[in-house]
XYZ file of C-alpha atoms in Angstrom:
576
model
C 0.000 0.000 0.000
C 1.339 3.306 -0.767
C 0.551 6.204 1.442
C 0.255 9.378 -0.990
C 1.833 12.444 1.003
C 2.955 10.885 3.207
C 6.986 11.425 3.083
C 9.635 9.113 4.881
C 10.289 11.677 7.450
C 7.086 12.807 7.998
C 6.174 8.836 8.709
C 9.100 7.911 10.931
C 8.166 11.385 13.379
C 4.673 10.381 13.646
C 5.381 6.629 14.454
C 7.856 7.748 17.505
C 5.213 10.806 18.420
C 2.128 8.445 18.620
C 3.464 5.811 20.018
C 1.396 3.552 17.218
C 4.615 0.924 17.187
C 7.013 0.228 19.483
C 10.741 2.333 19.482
C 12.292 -1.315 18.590
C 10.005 -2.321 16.224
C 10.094 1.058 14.367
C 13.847 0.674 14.984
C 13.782 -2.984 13.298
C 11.782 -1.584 10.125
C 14.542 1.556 9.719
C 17.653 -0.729 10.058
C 15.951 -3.251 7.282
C 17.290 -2.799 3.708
C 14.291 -2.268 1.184
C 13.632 -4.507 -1.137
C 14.231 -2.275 -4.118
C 15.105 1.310 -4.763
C 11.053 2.235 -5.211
C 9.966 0.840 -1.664
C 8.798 3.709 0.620
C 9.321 3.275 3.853
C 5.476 2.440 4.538
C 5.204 -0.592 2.121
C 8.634 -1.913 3.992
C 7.006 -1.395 7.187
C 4.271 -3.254 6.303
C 6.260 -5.846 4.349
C 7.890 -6.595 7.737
C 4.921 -6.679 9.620
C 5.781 -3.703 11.960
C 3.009 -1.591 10.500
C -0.913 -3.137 9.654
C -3.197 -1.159 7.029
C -5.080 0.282 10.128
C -2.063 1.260 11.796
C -0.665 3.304 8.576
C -4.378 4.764 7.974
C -3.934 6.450 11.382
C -0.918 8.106 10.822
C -2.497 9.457 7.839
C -5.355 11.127 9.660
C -3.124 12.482 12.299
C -0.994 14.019 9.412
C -4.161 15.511 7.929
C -5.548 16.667 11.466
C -8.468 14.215 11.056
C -9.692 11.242 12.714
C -10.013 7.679 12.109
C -13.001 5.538 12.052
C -13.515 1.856 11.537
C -16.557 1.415 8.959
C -18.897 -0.884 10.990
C -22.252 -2.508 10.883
C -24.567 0.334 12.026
C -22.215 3.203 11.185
C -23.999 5.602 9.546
C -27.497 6.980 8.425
C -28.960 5.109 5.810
C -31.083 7.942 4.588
C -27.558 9.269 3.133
C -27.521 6.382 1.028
C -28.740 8.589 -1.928
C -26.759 11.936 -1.210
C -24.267 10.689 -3.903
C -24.445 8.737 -7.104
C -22.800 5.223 -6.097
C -20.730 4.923 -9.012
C -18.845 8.158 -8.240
C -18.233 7.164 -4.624
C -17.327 3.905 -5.017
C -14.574 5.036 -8.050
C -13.533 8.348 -5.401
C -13.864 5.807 -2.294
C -15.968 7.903 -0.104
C -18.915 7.558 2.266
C -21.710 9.589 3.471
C -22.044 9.073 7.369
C -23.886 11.636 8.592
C -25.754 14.657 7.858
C -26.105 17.087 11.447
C -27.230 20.618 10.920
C -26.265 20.971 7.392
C -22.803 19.615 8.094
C -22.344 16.103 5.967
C -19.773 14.039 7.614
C -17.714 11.368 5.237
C -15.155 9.040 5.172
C -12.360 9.063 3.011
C -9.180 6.913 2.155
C -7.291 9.378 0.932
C -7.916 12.442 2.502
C -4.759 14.586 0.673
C -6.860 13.673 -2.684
C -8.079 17.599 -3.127
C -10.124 17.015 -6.307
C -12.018 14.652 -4.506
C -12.633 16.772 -1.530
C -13.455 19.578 -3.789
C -15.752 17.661 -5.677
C -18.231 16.306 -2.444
C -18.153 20.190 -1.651
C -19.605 20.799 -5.219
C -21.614 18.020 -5.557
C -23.874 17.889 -1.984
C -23.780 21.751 -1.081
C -22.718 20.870 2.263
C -20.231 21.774 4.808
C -17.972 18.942 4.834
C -16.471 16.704 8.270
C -14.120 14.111 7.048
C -12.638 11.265 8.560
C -10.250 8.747 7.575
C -11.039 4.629 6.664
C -9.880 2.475 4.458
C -10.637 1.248 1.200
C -11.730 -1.551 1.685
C -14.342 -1.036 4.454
C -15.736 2.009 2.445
C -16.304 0.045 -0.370
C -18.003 -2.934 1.726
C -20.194 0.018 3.239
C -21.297 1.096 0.462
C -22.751 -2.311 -0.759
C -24.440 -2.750 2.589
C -25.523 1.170 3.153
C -29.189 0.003 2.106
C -28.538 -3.672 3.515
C -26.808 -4.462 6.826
C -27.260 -0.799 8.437
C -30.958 -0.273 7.528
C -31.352 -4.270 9.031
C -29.653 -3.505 11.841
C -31.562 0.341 12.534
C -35.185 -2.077 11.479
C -34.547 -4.994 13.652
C -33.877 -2.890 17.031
C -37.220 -1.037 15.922
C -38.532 -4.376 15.653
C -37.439 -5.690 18.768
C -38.518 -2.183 20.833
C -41.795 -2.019 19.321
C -42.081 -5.967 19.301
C -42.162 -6.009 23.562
C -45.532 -4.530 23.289
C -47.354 -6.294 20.397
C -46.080 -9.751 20.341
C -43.995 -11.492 17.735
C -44.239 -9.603 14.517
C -44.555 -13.271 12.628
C -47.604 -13.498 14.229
C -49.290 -11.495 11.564
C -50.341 -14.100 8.552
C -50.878 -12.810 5.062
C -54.192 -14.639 3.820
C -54.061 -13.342 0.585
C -51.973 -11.459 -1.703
C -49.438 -11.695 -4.775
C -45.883 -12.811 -3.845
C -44.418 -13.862 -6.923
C -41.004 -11.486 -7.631
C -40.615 -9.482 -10.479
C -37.466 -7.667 -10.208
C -34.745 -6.372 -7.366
C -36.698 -3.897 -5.343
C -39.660 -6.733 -5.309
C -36.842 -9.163 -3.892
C -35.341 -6.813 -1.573
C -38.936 -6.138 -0.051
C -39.161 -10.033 0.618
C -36.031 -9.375 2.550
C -36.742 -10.203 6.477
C -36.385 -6.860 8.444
C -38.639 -4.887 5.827
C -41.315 -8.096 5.936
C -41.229 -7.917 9.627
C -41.260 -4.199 9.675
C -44.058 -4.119 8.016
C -45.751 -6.727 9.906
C -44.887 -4.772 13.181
C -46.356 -1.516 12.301
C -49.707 -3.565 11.236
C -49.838 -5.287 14.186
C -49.161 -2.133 16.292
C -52.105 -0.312 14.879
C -54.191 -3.457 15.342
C -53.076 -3.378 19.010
C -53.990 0.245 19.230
C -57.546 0.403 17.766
C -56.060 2.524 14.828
C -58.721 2.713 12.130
C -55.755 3.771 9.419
C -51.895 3.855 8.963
C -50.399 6.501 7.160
C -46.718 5.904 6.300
C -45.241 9.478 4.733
C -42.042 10.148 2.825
C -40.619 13.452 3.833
C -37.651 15.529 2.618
C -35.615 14.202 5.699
C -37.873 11.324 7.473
C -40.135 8.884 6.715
C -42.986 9.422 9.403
C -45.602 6.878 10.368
C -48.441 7.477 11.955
C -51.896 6.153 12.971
C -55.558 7.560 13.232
C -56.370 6.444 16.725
C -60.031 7.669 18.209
C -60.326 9.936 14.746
C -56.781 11.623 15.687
C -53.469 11.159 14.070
C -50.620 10.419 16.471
C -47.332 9.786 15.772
C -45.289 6.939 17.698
C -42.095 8.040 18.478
C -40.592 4.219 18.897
C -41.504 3.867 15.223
C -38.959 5.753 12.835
C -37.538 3.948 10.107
C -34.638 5.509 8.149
C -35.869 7.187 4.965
C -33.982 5.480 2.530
C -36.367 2.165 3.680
C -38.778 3.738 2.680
C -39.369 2.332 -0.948
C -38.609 -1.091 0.247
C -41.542 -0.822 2.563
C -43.982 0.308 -0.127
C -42.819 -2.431 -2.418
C -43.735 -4.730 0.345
C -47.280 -3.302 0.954
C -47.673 -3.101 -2.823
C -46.752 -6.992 -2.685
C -49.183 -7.944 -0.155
C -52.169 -6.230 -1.785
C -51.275 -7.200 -5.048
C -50.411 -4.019 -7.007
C -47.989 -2.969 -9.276
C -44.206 -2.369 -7.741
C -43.192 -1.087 -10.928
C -45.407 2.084 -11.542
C -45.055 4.772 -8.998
C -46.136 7.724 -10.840
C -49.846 6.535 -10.651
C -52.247 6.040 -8.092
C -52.898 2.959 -7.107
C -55.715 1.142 -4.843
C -55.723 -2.540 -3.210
C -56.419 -4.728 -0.548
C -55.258 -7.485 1.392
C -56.481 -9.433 4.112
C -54.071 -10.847 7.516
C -54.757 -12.913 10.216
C -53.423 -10.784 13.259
C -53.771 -13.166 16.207
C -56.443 -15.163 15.292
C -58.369 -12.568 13.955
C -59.266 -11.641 10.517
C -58.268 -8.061 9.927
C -59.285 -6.798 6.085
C -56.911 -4.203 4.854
C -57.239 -1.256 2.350
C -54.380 0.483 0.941
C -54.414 3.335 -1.288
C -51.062 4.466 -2.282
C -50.510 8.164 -3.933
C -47.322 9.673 -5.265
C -45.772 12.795 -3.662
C -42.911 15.279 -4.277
C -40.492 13.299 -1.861
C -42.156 9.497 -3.039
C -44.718 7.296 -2.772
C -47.157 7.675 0.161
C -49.124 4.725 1.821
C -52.606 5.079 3.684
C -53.980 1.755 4.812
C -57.305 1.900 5.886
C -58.160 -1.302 9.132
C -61.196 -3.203 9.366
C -61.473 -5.892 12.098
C -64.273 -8.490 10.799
C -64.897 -8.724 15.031
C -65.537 -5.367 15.573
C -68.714 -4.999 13.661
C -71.118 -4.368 16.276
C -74.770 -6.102 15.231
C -78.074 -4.373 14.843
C -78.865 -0.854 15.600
C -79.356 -1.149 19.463
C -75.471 -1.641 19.900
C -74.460 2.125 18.149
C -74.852 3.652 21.691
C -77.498 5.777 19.381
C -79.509 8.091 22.330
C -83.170 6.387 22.597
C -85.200 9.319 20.578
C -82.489 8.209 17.963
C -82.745 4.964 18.245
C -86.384 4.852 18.380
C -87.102 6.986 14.961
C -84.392 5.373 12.862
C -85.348 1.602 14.012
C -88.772 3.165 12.684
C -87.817 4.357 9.696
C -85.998 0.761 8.512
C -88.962 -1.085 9.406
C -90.849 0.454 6.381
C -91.632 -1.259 3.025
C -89.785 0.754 0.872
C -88.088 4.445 0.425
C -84.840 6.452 0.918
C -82.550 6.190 4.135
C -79.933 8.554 3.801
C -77.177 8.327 6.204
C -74.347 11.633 6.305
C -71.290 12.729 7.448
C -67.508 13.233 6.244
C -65.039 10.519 5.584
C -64.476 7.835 8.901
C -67.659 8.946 10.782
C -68.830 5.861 11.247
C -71.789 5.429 8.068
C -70.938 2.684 6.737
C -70.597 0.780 10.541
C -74.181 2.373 10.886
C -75.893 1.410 7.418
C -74.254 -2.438 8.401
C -76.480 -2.135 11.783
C -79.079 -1.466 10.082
C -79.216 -3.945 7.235
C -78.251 -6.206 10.310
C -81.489 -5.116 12.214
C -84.023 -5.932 8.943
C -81.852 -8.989 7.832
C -83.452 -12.759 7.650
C -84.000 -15.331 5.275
C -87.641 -14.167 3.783
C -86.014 -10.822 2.559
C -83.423 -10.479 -0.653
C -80.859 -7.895 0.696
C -78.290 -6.387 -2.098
C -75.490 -4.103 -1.510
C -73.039 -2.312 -4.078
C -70.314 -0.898 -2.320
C -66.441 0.586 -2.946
C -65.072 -1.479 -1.647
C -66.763 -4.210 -0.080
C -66.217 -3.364 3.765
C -67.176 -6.166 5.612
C -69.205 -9.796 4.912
C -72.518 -9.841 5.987
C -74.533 -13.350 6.325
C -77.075 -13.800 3.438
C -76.628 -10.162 2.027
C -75.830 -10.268 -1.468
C -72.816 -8.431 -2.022
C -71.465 -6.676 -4.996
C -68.037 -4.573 -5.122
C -67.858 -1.606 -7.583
C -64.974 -2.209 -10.400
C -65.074 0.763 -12.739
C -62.270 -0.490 -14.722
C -64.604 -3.649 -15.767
C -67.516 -0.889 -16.166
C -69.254 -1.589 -13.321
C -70.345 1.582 -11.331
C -72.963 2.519 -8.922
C -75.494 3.510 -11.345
C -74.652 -0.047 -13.312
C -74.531 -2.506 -10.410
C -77.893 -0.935 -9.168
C -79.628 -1.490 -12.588
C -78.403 -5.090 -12.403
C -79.590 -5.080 -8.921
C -83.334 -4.100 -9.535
C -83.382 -7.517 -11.801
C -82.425 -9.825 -9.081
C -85.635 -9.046 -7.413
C -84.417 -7.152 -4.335
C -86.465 -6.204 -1.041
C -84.296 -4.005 0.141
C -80.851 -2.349 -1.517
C -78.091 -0.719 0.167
C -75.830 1.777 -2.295
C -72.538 2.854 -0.525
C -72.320 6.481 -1.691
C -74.048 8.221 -4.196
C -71.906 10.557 -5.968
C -73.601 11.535 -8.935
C -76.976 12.028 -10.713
C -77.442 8.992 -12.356
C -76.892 6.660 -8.997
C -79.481 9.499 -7.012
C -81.921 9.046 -9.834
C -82.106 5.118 -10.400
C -82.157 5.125 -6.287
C -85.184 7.525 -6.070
C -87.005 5.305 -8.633
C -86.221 2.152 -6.692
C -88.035 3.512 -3.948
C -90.704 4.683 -5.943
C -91.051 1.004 -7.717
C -91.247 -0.544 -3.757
C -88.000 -1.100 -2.963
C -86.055 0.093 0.743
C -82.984 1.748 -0.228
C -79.756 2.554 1.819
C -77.327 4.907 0.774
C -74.650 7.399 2.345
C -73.928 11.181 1.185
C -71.389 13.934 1.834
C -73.106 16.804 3.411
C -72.954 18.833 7.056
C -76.042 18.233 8.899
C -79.185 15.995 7.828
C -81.346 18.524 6.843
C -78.715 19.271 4.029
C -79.605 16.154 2.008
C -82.550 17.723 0.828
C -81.139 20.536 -1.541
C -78.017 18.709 -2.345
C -80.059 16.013 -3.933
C -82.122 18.820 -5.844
C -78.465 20.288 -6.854
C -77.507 16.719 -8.277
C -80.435 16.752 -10.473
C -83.159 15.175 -8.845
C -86.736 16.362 -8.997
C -88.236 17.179 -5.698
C -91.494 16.002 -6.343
C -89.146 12.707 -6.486
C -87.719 13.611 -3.998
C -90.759 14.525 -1.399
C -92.154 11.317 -2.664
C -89.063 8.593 -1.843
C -87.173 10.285 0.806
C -88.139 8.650 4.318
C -85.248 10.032 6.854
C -81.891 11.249 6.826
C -79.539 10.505 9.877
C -76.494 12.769 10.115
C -73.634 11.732 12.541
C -70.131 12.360 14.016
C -67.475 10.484 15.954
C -66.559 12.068 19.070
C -63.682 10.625 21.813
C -65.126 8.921 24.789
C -63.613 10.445 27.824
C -61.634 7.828 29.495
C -62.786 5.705 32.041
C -59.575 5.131 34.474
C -58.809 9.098 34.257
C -62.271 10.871 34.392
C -63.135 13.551 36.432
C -66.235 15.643 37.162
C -66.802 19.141 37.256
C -69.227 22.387 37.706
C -69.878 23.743 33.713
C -68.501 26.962 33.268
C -70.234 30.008 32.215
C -70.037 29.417 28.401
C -70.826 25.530 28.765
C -73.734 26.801 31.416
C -75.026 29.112 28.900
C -75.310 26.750 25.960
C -76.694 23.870 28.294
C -79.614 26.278 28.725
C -79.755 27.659 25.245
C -80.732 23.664 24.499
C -83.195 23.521 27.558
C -80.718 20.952 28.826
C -79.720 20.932 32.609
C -76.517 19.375 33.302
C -75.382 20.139 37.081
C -71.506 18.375 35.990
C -69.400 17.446 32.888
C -66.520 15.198 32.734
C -63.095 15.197 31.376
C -59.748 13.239 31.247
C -57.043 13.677 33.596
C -54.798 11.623 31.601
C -53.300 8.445 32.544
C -51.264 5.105 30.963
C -54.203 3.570 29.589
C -55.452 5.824 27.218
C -51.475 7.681 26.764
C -52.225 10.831 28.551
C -54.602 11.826 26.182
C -57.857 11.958 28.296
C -59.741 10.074 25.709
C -60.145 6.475 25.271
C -62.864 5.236 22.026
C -65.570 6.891 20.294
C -68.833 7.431 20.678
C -71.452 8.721 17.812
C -73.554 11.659 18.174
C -76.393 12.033 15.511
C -79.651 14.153 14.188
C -82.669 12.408 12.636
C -84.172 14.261 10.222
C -87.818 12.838 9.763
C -89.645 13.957 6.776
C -93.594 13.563 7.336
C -96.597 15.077 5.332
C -95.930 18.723 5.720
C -92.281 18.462 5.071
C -93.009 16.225 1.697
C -95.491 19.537 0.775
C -92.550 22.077 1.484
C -90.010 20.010 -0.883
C -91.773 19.516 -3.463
C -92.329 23.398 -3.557
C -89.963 24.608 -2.403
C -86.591 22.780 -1.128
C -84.805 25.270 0.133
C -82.107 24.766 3.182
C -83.487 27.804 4.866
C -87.509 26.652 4.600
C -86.526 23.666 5.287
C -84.066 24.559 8.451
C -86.941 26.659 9.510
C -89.934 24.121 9.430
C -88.104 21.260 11.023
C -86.933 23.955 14.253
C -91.018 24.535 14.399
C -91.771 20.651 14.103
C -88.842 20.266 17.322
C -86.134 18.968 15.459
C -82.542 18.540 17.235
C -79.641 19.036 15.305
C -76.475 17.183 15.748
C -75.039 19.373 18.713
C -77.953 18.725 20.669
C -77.292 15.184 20.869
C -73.851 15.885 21.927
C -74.453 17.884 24.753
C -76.562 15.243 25.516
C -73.801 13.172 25.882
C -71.678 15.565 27.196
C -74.240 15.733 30.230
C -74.188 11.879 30.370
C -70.554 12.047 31.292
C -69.849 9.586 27.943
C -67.724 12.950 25.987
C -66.525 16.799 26.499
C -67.837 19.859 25.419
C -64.594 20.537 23.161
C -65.037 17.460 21.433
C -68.632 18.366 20.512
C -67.519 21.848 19.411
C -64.870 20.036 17.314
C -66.890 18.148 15.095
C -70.513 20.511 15.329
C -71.536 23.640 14.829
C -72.563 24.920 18.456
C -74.572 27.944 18.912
C-alpha cells in the first residue's frame, strides 16, 4: 500500500510521536534494507509486519488533522444512502455518514486527494467533516448502506416495538401476490422490511387505529396512525428514509399491485390474520414530491357491532331510525364526512331488517365487511361496473331491500329515487354537514323534488366524538359558556366530565368513540314544502317549528351523560 503524502520523514516522526509501534520495532523496520530502490518506507514497514493497514491509515489522519473511524455494521445513516451517485463514490472511495445541521460528515481513504474533496463540496452543497477509513471497508459500506445498516436500525425497531405487540410473525398474510418481479420486489421479501411491516400492522391493530399513514418526507419517513379519529405519531416507530421504498414495495406486494409504476395512483387490498383474527386491509397508495405515500385503511371483521341497538345511538335516535328501517320501501340517507362511522351504521341497520324471507343487495367501494345472506357486490369501474350499473343489475335480481354505498352523482341518485318509488327500501350514504342538508343537495344533483318529497323517508347525520376515558375521568361544575349553551338547548346538566390523563389511554384523556347524531324525519308537511320549495333555509326553519334537534344537541346530551366533552362536541358541530 502506498501512502500518498505521506513522506519518509514525515512517517518515521509520527510513528515515535504516537506511540502507534514500538521504538524497537520502528527501529527494526529503519535498520531493514528495502527490497528495491522504489519501496517507501510504509510498504517496507508493512512488508515486515511492523506496521498493519489500520495502523498506517492512522498516521495518515493524524498528518491531515483528522480522525479515524472503523466502517462498521450500524455506522452511519442510511437515509444518506442517496446523497451521492454510487458509481462516483465507489470510483472516489468515499462515504456519506452523517448529515447534522447541514454539516455532511464522510469518510475518506485518501484524505490529501483535493479534487475529490473539492468535488463532495460541489456536488452535496454541504459543509464537509471528514474522517479517515480504508478502502476496503468504504467500499463494503457502500454495498451494505441500504442492507446491513438499515437491518440492523429495522430490527432494534422491531425488537422495541415488538415487547408490546407480540412477535411480529404473528401477523399471517391470507391473501396477496408474492411472486417477484425484479430487485426492489426481492429486496422487499427481505426479512427486516417483511417484519417491519408486519410490526407496524400489528401495532395499529393493538392500538384500535382505524388507518396507517406511512409518509415520505424531505428528511424522514414518518408513520403514523388515526387512533379515536386523531393522528398520532409513535415516536418508537422511525424507520430511516432510505427504507422507505422497500416498505412500499412490500405493501404493494401484499395487496397485489404494481411495484413497478409509482407515478400513478394505485388502490388494493389485502387481508391478515393478526392473532387469530381476521383483519381486512385497504391500501391506497398516492405519489408525492419526496415518493410514494401509503394510507392503509383497518377493518377488524370482530368489531362490527350487530343491529342498531349496539351504536350507543340516544333512545329518541334509536327509536325513529329503528322506525324508519322497518318500512316497506323508500330512501334512508345516512351523512357525514369521511371515517364517521356510516358505513358501521348502514351495516347495523341492514343487520337489524336482515333474515332469510327478505333479498338484501349491496353495491359498495369497496366491499367493507361480509354480511350473512346479504348479497354483495363490489364496484370495479375499470370492468364498467359503477354505482349507477350494479344498481340497474340489482333491480333484476328481485331485491327487497338495496343498500348503495355512496351516491356521488346524478345517475346513482336518480335510479335510487325510482327504486323507492317502484317498492324497494334503499340505503345509501352522502357527503353533506347536517341531515337537513340532504334535501337541496339532492335537488343540486339533479333530482326532482317532487321525487324527492315522494321517496325520501329520513336522513340521519352523525359524528365520531372521543369517549372520555374511564380510568382518568373527572367531574366538574360547567362553566359560564358551557352553562349558557346547556340552557340555550333547555338541557340541565349540574356536571361534565373530562380526562385527567393516565397510561391507559397515553395521557390523552380520551379512550374510544362514541357517535352523536340528528334524525331528520320527513312527514306530510315536510313532503309539501319540498316539493315546492326545497330550500335549506324553509326547510331549516320548518323542522326547528316541528322540534327537530340538530347534531349538537345530541352531543351535549352526551356531554351531560358524562360519555364525551364539550370541546369534542364543538370540534366536530356547529354549536350555537
Amino acid at each position: 500500500m502506498t501512502v500518498v503524502g505521506l513522506s519518509h520523514n514525515q512517517l518515521e516522526r509520527t510513528l515515535r510521536e504516537s506511540g502507534l509501534v514500538s521504538p524497537d520495532e520502528l527501529q527494526r523496520g529503519l535498520d531493514a534494507a528495502p527490497a528495491n530502490d522504489h519501496e517507501s518506507l510504509a510498504d517496507r514497514l508493512l512488508r515486515l509486519g511492523v506496521l498493519d493497514e489500520e495502523t498506517l491509515l492512522k498516521v495518515v489522519a493524524i498528518q491531515n488533522g483528522l480522525p479515524f473511524v472503523r466502517i462498521i455494521p450500524g455506522l452511519g445513516d442510511p437515509g444518506l444512502s442517496d446523497v451521492l451517485d454510487k458509481d462516483w463514490a465507489r470510483t472516489r472511495t468515499v462515504l456519506p455518514l452523517y448529515r447534522v445541521h447541514g454539516e455532511l460528515t464522510c469518510a475518506i481513504a485518501d484524505p490529501t486527494d483535493l479534487f475529490t474533496i473539492d468535488a463532495l463540496r460541489r456536488l452535496t452543497g454541504l459543509k464537509l467533516r471528514l474522517v479517515v477509513a480504508s478502502a476496503d471497508e468504504i467500499s463494503q459500506g457502500l454495498s451494505r448502506s441500504n442492507d446491513t445498516m438499515t437491518d440492523l436500525m429495522v430490527d432494534d425497531m422491531i425488537r422495541e416495538v415488538g415487547d408490546e405487540v407480540g412477535e411480529v410473525d404473528d401477523l399471517e398474510l391470507v391473501e396477496g401476490k408474492s411472486d417477484e418481479i425484479d430487485a426492489l420486489e426481492a429486496k422487499a421479501g427481505t426479512s427486516p422490511v417483511v417484519r417491519f411491516v408486519n410490526a407496524i400492522i400489528l401495532k395499529a391493530i393493538q392500538d384500535s387505529a382505524s388507518d396507517i399513514h406511512i409518509e415520505p418526507d424531505e428528511h424522514e419517513l414518518r408513520v403514523r396512525f388515526r387512533i379515536d379519529g386523531v393522528l398520532r405519531q409513535d415516536d418508537k416507530i422511525k424507520p430511516p428514509l432510505g427504507l422507505a421504498p422497500a416498505i412500499v414495495s412490500r405493501i404493494k406486494i401484499m395487496s397485489g399491485l404494481d411495484i413497478a409504476e409509482r407515478r400513478a395512483p394505485q388502490d388494493g387490498r389485502m387481508r391478515v390474520n393478526a392473532s387469530g383474527r381476521a383483519i381486512d386491509l385497504r391500501v391506497s397508495i398516492i405519489p408525492t414530491d419526496c415518493g410514494e405515500k401509503v394510507v392503509i385503511r383497518i377493518l377488524d371483521r370482530n368489531s362490527m357491532m350487530g343491529d342498531l341497538t349496539a351504536l350507543g345511538l340516544s333512545p329518541r335516535i334509536l327509536e325513529g331510525l329503528t322506525h324508519q328501517v322497518m318500512q316497506p320501501n323508500g330512501v334512508i340517507l345516512v351523512t357525514g364526512p369521511t371515517g364517521s362511522g356510516k358505513t358501521t351504521t348502514l351495516y347495523a341497520a341492514l343487520a337489524t331488517i336482515n333474515s332469510l324471507d327478505r333479498n338484501i343487495c349491496t353495491v359498495e367501494d369497496p366491499t367493507e365487511y361480509s354480511l350473512p345472506i346479504i348479497n354483495q357486490m363490489q364496484v370495479n369501474e375499470r370492468a364498467g361496473l359503477t354505482f349507477a350499473s350494479a344498481l340497474r343489475a340489482l333491480l333484476r335480481q328481485d331485491p327487497d331491500v338495496m343498500m348503495v354505498g355512496e351516491i356521488r352523482d346524478s345517475e346513482t341518485a336518480k335510479i335510487a329515487i325510482e327504486a323507492a318509488l317502484t317498492g324497494h327500501l334503499v340505503f345509501s350514504t352522502l357527503h353533506t354537514n347536517d341531515a337537513i342538508a340532504a334535501i337541496p343537495r339532492m335537488v343540486n344533483m339533479g333530482v326532482e323534488s317532487y321525487l324527492l318529497a315522494a321517496a325520501v323517508n329520513a336522513v340521519l347525520a352523525q359524528r365520531l366524538v372521543r369517549r372520555v376515558c374511564g380510568n382518568c375521568k373527572i367531574e366538574e361544575a360547567p362553566d359560564d359558556r358551557q352553562r349558557e349553551v346547556f340552557e340555550l338547548n333547555e338541557l340541565e346538566v349540574e356536571s361534565v366530565v373530562r380526562g385527567e390523563g393516565c397510561k391507559s389511554c397515553s395521557g390523552l384523556g380520551y379512550a374510544g368513540r362514541v357517535g352523536i347524531h340528528e334524525l331528520f324525519q320527513i312527514d306530510d308537511a315536510l313532503r309539501d314544502v319540498i316539493t315546492t320549495d326545497p330550500s335549506l333555509s324553509k326547510l331549516r326553519r320548518l323542522a326547528a317549528e316541528k322540534g327537530h334537534k340538530k347534531l349538537a344537541y345530541d352531543g351535549l346530551v352526551k356531554v351531560g351523560q358524562g360519555l364525551t366533552t364539550f370541546d369534542e362536541v364543538m370540534r366536530v358541530a356547529e354549536i350555537k
